[in-house]
CSV table of C-alpha atoms in Angstrom, one decimal:
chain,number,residue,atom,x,y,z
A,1,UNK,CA,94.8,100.1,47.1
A,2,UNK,CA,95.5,102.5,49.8
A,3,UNK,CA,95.2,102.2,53.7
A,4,UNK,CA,91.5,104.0,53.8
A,5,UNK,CA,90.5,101.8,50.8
A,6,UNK,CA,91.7,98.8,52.2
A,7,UNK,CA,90.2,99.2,55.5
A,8,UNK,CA,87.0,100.0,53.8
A,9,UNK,CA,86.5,96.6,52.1
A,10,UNK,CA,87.7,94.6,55.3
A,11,UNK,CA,85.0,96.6,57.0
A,12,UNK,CA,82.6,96.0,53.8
A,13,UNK,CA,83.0,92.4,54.0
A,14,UNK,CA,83.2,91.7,57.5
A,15,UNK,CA,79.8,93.4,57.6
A,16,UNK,CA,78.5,91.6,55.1
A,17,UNK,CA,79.8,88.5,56.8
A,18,UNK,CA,77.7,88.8,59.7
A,19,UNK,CA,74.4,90.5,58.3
A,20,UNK,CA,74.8,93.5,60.7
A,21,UNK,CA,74.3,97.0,59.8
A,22,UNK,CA,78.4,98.7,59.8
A,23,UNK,CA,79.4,102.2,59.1
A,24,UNK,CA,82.3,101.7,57.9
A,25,UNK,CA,85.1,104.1,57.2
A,26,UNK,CA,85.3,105.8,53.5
A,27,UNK,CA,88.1,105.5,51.6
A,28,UNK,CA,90.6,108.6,51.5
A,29,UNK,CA,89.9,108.8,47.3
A,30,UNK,CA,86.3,109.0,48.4
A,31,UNK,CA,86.4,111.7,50.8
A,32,UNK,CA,88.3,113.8,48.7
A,33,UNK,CA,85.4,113.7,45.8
A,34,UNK,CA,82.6,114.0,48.4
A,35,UNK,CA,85.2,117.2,49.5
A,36,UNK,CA,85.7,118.7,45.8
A,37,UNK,CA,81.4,118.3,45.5
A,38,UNK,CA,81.0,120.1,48.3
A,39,UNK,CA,83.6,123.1,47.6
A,40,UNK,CA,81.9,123.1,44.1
A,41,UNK,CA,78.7,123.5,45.0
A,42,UNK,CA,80.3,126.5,48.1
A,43,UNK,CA,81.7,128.3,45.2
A,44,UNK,CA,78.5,128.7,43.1
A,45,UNK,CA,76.0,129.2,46.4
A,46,UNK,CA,78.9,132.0,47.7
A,47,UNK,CA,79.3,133.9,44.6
A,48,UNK,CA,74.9,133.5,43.7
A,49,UNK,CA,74.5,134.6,47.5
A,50,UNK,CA,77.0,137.8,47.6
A,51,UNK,CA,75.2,138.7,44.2
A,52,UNK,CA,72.0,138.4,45.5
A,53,UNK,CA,72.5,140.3,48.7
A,54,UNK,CA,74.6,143.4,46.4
A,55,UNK,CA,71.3,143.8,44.4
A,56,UNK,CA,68.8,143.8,47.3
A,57,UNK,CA,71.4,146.1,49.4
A,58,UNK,CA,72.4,148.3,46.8
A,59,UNK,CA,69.7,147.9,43.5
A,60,UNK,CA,70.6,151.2,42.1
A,61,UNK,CA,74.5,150.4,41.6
A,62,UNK,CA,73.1,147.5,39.7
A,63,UNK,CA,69.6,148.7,37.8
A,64,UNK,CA,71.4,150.7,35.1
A,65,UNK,CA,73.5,147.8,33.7
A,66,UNK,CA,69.9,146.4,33.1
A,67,UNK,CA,68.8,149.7,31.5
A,68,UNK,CA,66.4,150.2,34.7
A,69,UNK,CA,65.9,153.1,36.6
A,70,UNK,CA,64.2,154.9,39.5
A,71,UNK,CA,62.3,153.7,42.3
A,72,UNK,CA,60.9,150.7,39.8
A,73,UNK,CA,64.0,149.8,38.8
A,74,UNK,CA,65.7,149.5,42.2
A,75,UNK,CA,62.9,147.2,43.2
A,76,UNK,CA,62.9,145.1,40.0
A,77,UNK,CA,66.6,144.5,41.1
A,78,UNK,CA,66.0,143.9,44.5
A,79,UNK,CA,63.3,141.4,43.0
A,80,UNK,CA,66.0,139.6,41.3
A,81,UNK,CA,68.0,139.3,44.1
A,82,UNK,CA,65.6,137.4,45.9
A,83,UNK,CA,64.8,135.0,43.7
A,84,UNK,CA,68.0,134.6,43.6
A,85,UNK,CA,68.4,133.4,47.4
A,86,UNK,CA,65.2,131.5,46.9
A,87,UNK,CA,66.8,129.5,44.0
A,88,UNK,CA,70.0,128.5,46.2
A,89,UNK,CA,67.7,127.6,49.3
A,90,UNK,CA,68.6,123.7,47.7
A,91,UNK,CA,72.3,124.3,47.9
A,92,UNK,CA,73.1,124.2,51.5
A,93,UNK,CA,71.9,120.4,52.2
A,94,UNK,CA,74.2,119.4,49.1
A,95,UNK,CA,77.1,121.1,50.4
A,96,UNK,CA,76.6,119.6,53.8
A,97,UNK,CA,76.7,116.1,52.3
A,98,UNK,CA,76.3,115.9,48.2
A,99,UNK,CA,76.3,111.9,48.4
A,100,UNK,CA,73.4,112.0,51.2
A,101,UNK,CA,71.4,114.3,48.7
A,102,UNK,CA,72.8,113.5,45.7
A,103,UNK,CA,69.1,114.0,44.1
A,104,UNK,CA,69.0,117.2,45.7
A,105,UNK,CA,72.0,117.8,43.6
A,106,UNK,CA,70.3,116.5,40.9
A,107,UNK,CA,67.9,119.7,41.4
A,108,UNK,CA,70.6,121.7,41.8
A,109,UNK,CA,71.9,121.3,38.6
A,110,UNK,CA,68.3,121.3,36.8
A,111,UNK,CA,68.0,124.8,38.2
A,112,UNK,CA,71.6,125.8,37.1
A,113,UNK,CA,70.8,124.7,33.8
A,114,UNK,CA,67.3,126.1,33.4
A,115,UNK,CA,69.3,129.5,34.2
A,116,UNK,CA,71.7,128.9,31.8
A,117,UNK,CA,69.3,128.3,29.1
A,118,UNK,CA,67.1,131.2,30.0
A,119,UNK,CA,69.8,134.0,30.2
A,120,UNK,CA,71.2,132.6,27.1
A,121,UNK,CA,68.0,133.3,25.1
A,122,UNK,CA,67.8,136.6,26.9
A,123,UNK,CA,71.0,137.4,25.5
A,124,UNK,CA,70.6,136.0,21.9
A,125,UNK,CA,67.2,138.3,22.0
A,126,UNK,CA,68.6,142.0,22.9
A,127,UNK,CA,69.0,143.8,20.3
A,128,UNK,CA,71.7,145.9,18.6
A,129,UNK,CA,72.4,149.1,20.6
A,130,UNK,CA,71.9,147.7,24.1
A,131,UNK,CA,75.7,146.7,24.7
A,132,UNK,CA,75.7,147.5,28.4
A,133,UNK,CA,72.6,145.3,29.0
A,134,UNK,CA,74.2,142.4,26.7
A,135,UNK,CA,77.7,142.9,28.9
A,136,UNK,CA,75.2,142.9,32.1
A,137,UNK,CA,73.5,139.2,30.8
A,138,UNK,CA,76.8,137.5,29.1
A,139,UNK,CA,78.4,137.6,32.3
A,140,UNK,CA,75.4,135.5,34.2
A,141,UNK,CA,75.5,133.4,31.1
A,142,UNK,CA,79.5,132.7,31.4
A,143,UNK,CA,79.3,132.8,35.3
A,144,UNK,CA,76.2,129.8,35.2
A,145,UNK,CA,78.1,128.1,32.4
A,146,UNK,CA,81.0,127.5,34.5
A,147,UNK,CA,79.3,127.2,37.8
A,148,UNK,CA,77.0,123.7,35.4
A,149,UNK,CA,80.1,122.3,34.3
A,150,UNK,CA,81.9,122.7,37.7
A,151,UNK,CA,79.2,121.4,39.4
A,152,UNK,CA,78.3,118.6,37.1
A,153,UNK,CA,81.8,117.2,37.0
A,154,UNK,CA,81.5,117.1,40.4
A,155,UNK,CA,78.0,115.1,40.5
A,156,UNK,CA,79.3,112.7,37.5
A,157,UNK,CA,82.3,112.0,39.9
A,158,UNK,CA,80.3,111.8,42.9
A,159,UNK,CA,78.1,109.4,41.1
A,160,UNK,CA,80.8,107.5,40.1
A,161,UNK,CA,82.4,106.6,43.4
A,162,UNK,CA,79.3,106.5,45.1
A,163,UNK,CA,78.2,103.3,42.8
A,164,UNK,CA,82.0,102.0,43.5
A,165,UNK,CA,81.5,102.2,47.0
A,166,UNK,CA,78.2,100.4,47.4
A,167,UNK,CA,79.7,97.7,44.5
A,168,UNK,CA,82.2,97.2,47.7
């Protein structure tokens, strides 16, 4: 047990002892999983964000890769982009403090993995001769993959501690 943990439990009991309410310091271990949650969660919501903001900012660098064109086209991008920020208005409160909302999390990774799902039978659908629009959707499909299992390590770990703490 290390210093952070050990001072933890004293704390812990010594609360527990006298019936009174006690913050007591989190162990070092914990911190560092409430800090890899919280840099998961960053890396997803910075990289959803910068995409959202390139298609609103610049929809026609983006509409032909989605076999879109014009001024419709530019504004079904821009469309995109913000639902995009509306779907990561839950990550900031997570990031903040992912054990405080871990059911916000929760949320979170619903929403990753109803994307995931979606673009994946968007992509299983287009058919043969639309390579550039497959490309376009593959690369949401590996990019949410990745972002879900980050993410949901993260929450499974989180979880984890987060019972061990309170079990202290």
């Amino acid at each position: 047990m290390d210093d952070g943990n050990r001072k933890h439990a004293a704390c812990a009991k010594a609360a527990e002892e006298s019936g009174a309410p006690r913050a007591c310091p989190q162990p070092t271990v914990y911190k560092a999983v409430l800090w890899a949650a919280r840099v998961a969660v960053l890396a997803v919501f910075l990289m959803n964000v910068q995409c959202a903001v390139q298609f609103i900012v610049w929809p026609d660098a983006f509409a032909p890769a989605y076999e879109l064109s014009g001024v419709a086209g530019n504004i079904a991008v821009q469309g995109l982009g913000v639902a995009f920020l509306m779907w990561n208005a839950t990550y900031p409160p997570v990031i903040v403090d992912p054990a405080k909302h871990r059911t916000l999390f929760a949320v979170v990774l619903t929403q990753q993995t109803i994307g995931l799902i979606g673009e994946s039978a968007i992509l299983v659908s287009i058919p043969a001769g639309h390579d550039l629009l497959a490309s376009s959707i593959a690369r949401f499909v590996a990019f949410d993959g990745a972002g879900l299992v980050a993410m949901a390590a993260a929450f499974v770990v989180l979880s984890l501690f987060s019972k061990r703490m309170q079990a202290t």
